[in-house]
mmCIF file of C-alpha atoms in Angstrom:
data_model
loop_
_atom_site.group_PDB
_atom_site.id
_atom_site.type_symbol
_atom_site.label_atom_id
_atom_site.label_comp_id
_atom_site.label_asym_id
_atom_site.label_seq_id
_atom_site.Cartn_x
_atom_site.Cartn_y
_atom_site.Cartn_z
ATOM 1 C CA UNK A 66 -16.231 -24.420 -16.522
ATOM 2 C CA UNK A 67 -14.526 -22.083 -13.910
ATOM 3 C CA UNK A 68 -12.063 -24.187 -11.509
ATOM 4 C CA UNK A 69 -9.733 -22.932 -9.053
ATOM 5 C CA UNK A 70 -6.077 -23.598 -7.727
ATOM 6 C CA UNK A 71 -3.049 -21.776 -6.091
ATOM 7 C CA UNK A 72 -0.640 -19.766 -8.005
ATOM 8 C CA UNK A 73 2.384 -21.624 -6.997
ATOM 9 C CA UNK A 74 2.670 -22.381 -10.854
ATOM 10 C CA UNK A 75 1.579 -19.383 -12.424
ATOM 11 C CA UNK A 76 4.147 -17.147 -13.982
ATOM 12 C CA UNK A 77 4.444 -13.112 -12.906
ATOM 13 C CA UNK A 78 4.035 -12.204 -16.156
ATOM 14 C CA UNK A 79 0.779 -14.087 -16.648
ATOM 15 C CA UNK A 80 -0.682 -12.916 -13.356
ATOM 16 C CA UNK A 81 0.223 -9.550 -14.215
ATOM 17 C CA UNK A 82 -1.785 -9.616 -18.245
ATOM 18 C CA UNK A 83 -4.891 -10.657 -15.867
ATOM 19 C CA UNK A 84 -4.229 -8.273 -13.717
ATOM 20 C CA UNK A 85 -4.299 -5.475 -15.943
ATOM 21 C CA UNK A 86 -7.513 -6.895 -17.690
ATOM 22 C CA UNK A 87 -9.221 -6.873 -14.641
ATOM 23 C CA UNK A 88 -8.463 -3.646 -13.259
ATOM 24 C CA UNK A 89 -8.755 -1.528 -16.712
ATOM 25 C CA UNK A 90 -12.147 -0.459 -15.453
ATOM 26 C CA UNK A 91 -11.477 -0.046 -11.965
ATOM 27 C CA UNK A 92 -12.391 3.308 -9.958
ATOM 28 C CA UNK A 93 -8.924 4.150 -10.117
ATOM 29 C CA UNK A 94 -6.308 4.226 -12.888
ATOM 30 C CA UNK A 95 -4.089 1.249 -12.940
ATOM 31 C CA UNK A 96 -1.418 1.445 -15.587
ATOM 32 C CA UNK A 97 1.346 -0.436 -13.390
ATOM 33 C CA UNK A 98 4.360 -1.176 -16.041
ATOM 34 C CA UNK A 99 5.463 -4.725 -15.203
ATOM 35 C CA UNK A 100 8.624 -3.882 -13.660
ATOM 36 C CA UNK A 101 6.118 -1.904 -11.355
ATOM 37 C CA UNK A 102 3.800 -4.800 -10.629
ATOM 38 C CA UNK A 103 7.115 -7.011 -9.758
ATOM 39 C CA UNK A 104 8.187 -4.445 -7.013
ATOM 40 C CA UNK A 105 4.498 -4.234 -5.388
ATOM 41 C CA UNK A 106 4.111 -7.728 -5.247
ATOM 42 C CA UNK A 107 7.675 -7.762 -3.378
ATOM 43 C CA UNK A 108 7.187 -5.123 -1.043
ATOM 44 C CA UNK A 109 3.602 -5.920 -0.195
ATOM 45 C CA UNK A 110 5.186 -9.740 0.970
ATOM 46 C CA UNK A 111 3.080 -11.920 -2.276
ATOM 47 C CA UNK A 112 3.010 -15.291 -1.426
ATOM 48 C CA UNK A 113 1.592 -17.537 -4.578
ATOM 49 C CA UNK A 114 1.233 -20.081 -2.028
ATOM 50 C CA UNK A 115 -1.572 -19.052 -0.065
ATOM 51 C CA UNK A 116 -2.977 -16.911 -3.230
ATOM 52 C CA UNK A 117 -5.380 -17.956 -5.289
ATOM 53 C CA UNK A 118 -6.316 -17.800 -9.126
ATOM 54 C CA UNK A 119 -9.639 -18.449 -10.985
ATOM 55 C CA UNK A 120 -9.346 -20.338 -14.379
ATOM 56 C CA UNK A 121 -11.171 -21.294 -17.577
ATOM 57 C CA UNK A 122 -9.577 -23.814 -20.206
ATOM 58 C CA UNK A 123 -5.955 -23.012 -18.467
ATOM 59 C CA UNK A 124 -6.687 -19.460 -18.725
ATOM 60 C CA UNK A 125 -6.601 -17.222 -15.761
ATOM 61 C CA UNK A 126 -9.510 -14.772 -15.411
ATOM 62 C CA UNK A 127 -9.807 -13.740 -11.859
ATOM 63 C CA UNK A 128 -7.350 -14.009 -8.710
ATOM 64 C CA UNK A 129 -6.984 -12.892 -5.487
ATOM 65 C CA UNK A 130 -3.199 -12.506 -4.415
ATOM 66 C CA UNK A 131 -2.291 -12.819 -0.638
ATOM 67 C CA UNK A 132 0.881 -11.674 1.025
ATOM 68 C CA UNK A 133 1.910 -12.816 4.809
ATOM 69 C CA UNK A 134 3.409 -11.503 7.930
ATOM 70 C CA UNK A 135 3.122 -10.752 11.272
ATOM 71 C CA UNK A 136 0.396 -7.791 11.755
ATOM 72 C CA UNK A 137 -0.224 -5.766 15.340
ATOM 73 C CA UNK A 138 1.166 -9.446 17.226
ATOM 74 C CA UNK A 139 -0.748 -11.968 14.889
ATOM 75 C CA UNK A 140 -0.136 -13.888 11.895
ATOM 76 C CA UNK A 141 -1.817 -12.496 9.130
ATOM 77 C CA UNK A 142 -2.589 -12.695 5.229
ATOM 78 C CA UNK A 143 -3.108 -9.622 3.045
ATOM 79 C CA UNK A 144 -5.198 -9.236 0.276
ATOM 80 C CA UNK A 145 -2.437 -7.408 -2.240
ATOM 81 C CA UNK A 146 -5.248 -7.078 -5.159
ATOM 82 C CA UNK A 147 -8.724 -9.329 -6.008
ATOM 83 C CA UNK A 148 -9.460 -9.274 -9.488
ATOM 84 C CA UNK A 149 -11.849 -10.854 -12.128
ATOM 85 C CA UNK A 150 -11.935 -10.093 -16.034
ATOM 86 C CA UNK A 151 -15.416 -8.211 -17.111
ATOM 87 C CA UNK A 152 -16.122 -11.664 -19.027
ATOM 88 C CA UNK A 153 -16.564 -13.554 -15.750
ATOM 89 C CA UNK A 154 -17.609 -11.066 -13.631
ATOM 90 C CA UNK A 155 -21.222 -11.530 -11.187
ATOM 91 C CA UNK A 156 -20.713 -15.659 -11.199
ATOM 92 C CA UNK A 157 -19.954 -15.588 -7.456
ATOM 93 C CA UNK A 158 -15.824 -15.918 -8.408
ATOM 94 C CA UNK A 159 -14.711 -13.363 -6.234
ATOM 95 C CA UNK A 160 -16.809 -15.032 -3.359
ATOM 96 C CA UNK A 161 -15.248 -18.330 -4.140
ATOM 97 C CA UNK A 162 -11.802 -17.553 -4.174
ATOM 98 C CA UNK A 163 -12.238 -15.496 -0.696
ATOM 99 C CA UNK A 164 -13.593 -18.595 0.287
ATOM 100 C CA UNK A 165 -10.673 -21.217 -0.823
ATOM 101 C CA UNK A 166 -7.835 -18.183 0.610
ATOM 102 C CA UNK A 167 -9.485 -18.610 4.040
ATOM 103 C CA UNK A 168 -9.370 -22.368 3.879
ATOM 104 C CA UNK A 169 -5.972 -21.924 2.860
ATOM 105 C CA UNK A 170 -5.329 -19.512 5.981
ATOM 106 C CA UNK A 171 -6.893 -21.548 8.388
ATOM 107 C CA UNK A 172 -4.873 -24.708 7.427
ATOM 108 C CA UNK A 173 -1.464 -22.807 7.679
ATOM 109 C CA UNK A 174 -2.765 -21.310 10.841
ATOM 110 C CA UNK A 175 -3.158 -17.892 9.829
ATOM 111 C CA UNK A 176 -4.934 -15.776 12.393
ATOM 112 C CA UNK A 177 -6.666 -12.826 10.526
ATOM 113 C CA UNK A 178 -7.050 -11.293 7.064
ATOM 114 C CA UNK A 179 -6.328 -7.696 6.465
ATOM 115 C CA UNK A 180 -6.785 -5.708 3.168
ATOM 116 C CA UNK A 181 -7.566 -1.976 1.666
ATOM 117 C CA UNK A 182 -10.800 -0.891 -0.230
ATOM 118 C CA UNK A 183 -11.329 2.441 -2.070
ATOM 119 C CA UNK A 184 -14.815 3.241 0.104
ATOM 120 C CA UNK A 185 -16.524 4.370 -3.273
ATOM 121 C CA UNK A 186 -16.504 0.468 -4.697
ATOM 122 C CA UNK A 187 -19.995 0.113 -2.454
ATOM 123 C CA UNK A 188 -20.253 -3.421 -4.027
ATOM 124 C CA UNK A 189 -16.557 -4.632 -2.776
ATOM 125 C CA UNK A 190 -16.984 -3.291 0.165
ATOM 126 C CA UNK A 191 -20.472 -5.149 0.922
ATOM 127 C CA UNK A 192 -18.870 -8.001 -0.373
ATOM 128 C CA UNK A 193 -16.082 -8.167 2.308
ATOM 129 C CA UNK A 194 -18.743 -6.971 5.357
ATOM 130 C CA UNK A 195 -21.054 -9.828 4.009
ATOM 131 C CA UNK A 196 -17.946 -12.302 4.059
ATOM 132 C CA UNK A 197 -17.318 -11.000 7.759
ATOM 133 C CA UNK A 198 -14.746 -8.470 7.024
ATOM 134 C CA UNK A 199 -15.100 -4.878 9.567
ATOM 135 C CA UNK A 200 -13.639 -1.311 9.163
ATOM 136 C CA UNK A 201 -10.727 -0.904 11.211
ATOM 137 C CA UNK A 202 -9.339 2.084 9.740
ATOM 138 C CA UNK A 203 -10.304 4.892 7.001
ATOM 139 C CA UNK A 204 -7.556 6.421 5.262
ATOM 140 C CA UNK A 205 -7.225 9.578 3.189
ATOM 141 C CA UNK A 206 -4.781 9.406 -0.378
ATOM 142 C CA UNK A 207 -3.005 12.433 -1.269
ATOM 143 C CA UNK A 208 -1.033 13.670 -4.275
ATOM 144 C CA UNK A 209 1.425 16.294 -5.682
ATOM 145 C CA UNK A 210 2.051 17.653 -8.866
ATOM 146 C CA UNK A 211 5.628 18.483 -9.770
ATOM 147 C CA UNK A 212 4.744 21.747 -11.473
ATOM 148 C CA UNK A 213 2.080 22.723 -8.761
ATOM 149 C CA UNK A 214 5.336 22.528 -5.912
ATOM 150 C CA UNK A 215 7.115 25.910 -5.318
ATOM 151 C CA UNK A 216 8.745 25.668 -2.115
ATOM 152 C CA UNK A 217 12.172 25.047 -1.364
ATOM 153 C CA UNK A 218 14.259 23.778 1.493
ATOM 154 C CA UNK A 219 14.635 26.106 4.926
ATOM 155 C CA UNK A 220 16.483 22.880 6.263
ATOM 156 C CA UNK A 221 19.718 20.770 5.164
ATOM 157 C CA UNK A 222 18.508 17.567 4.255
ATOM 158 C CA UNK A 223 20.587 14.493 4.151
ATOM 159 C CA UNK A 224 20.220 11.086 2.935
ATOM 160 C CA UNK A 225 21.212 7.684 5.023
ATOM 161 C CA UNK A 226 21.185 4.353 3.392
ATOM 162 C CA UNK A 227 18.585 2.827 6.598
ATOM 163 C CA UNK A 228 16.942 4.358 9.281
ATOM 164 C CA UNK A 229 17.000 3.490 13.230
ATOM 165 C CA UNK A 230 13.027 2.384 13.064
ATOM 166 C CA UNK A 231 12.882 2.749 16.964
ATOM 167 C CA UNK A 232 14.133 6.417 16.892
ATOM 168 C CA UNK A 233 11.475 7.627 14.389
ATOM 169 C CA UNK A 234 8.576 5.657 15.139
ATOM 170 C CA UNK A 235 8.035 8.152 17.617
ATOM 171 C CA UNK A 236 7.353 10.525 15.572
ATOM 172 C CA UNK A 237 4.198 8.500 13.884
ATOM 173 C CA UNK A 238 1.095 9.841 14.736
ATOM 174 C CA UNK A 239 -0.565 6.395 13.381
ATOM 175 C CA UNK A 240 0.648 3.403 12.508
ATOM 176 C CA UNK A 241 1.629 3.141 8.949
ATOM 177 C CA UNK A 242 -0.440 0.583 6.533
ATOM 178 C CA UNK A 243 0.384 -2.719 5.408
ATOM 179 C CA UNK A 244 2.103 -1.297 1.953
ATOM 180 C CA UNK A 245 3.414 1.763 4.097
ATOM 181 C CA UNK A 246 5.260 -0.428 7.018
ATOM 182 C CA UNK A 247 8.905 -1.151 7.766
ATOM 183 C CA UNK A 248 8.082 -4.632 6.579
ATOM 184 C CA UNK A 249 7.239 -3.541 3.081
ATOM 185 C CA UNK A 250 9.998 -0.389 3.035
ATOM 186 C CA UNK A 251 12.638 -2.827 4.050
ATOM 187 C CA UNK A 252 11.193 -5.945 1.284
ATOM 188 C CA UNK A 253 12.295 -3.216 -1.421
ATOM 189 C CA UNK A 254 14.937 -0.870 -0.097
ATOM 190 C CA UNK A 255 16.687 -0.710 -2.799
ATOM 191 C CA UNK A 256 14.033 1.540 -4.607
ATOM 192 C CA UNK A 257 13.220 4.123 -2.143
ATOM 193 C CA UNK A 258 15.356 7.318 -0.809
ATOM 194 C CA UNK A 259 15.555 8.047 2.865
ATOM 195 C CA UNK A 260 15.879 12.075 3.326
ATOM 196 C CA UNK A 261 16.772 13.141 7.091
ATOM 197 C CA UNK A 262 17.330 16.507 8.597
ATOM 198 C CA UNK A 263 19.261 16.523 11.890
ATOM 199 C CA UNK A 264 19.973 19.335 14.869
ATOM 200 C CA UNK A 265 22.524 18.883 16.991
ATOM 201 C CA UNK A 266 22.829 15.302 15.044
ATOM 202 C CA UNK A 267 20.011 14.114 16.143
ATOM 203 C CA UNK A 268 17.190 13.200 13.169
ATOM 204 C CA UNK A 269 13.956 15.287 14.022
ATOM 205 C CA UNK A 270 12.936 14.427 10.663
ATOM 206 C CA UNK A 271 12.542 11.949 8.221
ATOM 207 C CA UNK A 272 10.776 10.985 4.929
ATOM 208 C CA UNK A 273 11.475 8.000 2.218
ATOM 209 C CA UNK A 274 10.155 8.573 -1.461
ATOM 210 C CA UNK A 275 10.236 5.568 -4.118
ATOM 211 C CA UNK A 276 12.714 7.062 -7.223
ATOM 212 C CA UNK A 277 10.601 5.705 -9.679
ATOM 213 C CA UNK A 278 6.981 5.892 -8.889
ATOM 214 C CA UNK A 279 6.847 9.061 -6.864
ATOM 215 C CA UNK A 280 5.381 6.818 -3.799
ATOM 216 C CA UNK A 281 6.149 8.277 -0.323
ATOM 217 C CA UNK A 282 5.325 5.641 2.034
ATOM 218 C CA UNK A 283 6.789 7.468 5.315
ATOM 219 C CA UNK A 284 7.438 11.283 6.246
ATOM 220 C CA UNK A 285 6.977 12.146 9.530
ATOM 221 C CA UNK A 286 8.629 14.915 11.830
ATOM 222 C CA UNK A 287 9.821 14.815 15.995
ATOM 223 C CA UNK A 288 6.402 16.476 17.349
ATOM 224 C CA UNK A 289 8.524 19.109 19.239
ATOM 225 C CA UNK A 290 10.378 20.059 15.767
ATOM 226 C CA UNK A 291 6.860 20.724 14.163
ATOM 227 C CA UNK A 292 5.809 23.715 11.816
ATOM 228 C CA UNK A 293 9.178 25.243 12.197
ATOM 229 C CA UNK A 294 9.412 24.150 8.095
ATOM 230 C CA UNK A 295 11.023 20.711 8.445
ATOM 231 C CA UNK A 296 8.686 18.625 6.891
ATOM 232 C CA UNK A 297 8.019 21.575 3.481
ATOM 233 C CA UNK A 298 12.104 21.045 3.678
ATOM 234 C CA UNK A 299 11.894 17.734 3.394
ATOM 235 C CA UNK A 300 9.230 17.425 0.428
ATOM 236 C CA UNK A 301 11.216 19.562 -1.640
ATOM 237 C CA UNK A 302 14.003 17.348 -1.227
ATOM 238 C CA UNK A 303 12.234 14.410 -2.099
ATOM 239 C CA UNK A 304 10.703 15.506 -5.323
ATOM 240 C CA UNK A 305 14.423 15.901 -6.296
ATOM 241 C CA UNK A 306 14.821 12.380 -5.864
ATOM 242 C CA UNK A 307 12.429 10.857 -7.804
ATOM 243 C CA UNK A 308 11.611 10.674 -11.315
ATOM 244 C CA UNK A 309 8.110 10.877 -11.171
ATOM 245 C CA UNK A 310 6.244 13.995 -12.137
ATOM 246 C CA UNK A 311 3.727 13.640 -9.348
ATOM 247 C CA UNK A 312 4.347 12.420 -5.492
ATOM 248 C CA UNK A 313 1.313 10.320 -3.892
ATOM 249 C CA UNK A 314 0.888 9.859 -0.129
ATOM 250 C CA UNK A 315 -1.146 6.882 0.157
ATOM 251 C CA UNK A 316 -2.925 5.808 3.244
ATOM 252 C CA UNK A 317 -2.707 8.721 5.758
ATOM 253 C CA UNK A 318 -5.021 8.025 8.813
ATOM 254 C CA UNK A 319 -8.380 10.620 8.628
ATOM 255 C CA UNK A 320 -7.883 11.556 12.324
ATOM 256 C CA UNK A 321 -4.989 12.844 11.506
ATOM 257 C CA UNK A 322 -5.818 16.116 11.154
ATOM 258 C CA UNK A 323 -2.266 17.888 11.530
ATOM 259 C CA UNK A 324 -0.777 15.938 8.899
ATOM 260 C CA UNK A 325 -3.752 16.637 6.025
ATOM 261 C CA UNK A 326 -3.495 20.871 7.042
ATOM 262 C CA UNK A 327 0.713 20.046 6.368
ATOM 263 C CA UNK A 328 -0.197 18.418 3.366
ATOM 264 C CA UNK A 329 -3.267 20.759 1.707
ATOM 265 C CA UNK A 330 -0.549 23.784 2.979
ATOM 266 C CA UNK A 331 2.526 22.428 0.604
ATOM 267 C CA UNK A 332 -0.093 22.178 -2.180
ATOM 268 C CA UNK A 333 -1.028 18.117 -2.390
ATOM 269 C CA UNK A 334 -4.695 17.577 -3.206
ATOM 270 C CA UNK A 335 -6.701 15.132 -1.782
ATOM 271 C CA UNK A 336 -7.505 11.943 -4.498
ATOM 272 C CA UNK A 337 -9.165 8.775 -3.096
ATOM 273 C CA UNK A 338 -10.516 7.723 0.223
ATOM 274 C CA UNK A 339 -9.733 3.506 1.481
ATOM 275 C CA UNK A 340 -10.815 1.403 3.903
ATOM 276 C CA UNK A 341 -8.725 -0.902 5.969
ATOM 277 C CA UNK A 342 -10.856 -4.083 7.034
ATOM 278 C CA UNK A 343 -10.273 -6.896 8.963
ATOM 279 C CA UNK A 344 -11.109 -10.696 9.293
ATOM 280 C CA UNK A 345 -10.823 -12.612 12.526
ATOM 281 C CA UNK A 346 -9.773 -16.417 11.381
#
């Protein structure tokens, strides 16, 4: 019999065996070490009291972990990963626990519930517009193979241990995801390089790459400073800093069509396409 409870008093480590189990036949790869999983759950904001686990005979077997901030004004809960072993799978789970987080929500006053969606997964995705969910954004993924990167730097690039957010979110030409934002750079700084090239000391350039993983969550470039090579300068640059053998650019907005010609001209290739949806509380 199938109950269900926060994970307030679940361990990491057992969250993160289910995890696995229930993404090893997902639509993409995931083959997150644990260290790995720690970090995204700290960067994406978890919160084990508003998340929510599935369990048979003590055992979890499905989950759906929630993070919390404040989102475009509002307070707002974000689904960092839903997940139920192939065992227990088409028992209406995943629709329960959706159903118990928004309880949850509602009775800490949460205002709306934001998560991601590789558009492919057709039965998520029904799931979440039959729940109420609705497409706010559709984002592109991109990645980079080490080996398949032959340009170098035209620019000096320097590094800075933070960035003056105000400055450089003028240079955004959309408003960087959940896992992409300040919020979640900031939650984890400690991981990530920040790479800056400057004229007349002034940044006109920026871009932050995770050492380990190979994750770039922000480059962007002053829109006056544009294909004059910053931004090539700046990728080489951060594939020096990480030890990853392939950089991924997650979540890039599909109207943004300067920023995919920059990308398919350095050499990344294009890998998954998301959804961003949104519930009103």
């Amino acid at each position: 019999m199938v109950y269900f409870n926060q994970l307030d008093n679940v361990d990491i480590e057992t969250i993160y065996k289910t995890f696995l189990s229930a993404f090893n036949d997902y639509t993409v790869a995931v083959n997150l070490p644990y260290l790995q999983f720690k970090h995204m759950l700290k960067r994406k904001g978890y919160n084990p009291q508003i998340s929510v686990g599935a369990f048979e005979h003590n055992q979890l077997v499905g989950f759906v972990l929630n993070g919390y901030r404040n989102w475009n004004g509002k307070t707002t809960a974000y689904d960092l990963g839903t997940g139920v072993i192939a065992n227990f799978r088409k028992q209406g789970i995943t629709t329960n626990l959706l159903q118990i987080a928004k309880k949850q929500f509602y009775d800490a006053g949460i205002e709306q519930y934001l998560l991601e969606v590789i558009t492919s997964n057709t039965a998520a995705v029904q799931l979440y517009k039959k729940s109420g969910f609705t497409v706010q954004r559709e984002f592109q993924c991109y990645e980079l193979e080490r080996a398949d990167h032959t340009q170098g730097a035209l620019y000096t690039v320097d590094h800075v241990s933070k960035l003056d957010w105000e400055q450089v979110k003028d240079f955004w030409d959309f408003k960087p995801s959940w896992q992409n934002s300040i919020e979640s750079v900031e939650a984890l700084s400690e991981n990530f390089i920040y790479s800056i090239v400057c004229k007349n000391n002034t940044i006109v350039g920026y871009g932050i790459i995770d050492k380990e993983t190979g994750d770039i969550p922000q480059i962007a470039v002053n829109k006056s400073w544009r294909q004059k090579g910053i931004g090539s300068s700046l990728i080489a640059d951060l594939l020096q800093n990480t030890d990853a053998h392939k950089i991924k650019l997650l979540n890039v907005q599909c109207q943004s069509d300067s920023i995919k010609h920059f990308l398919f001209k350095i050499g990344f290739k294009y890998s998954v396409r998301q959804y961003e949806m949104l519930l009103k509380l």
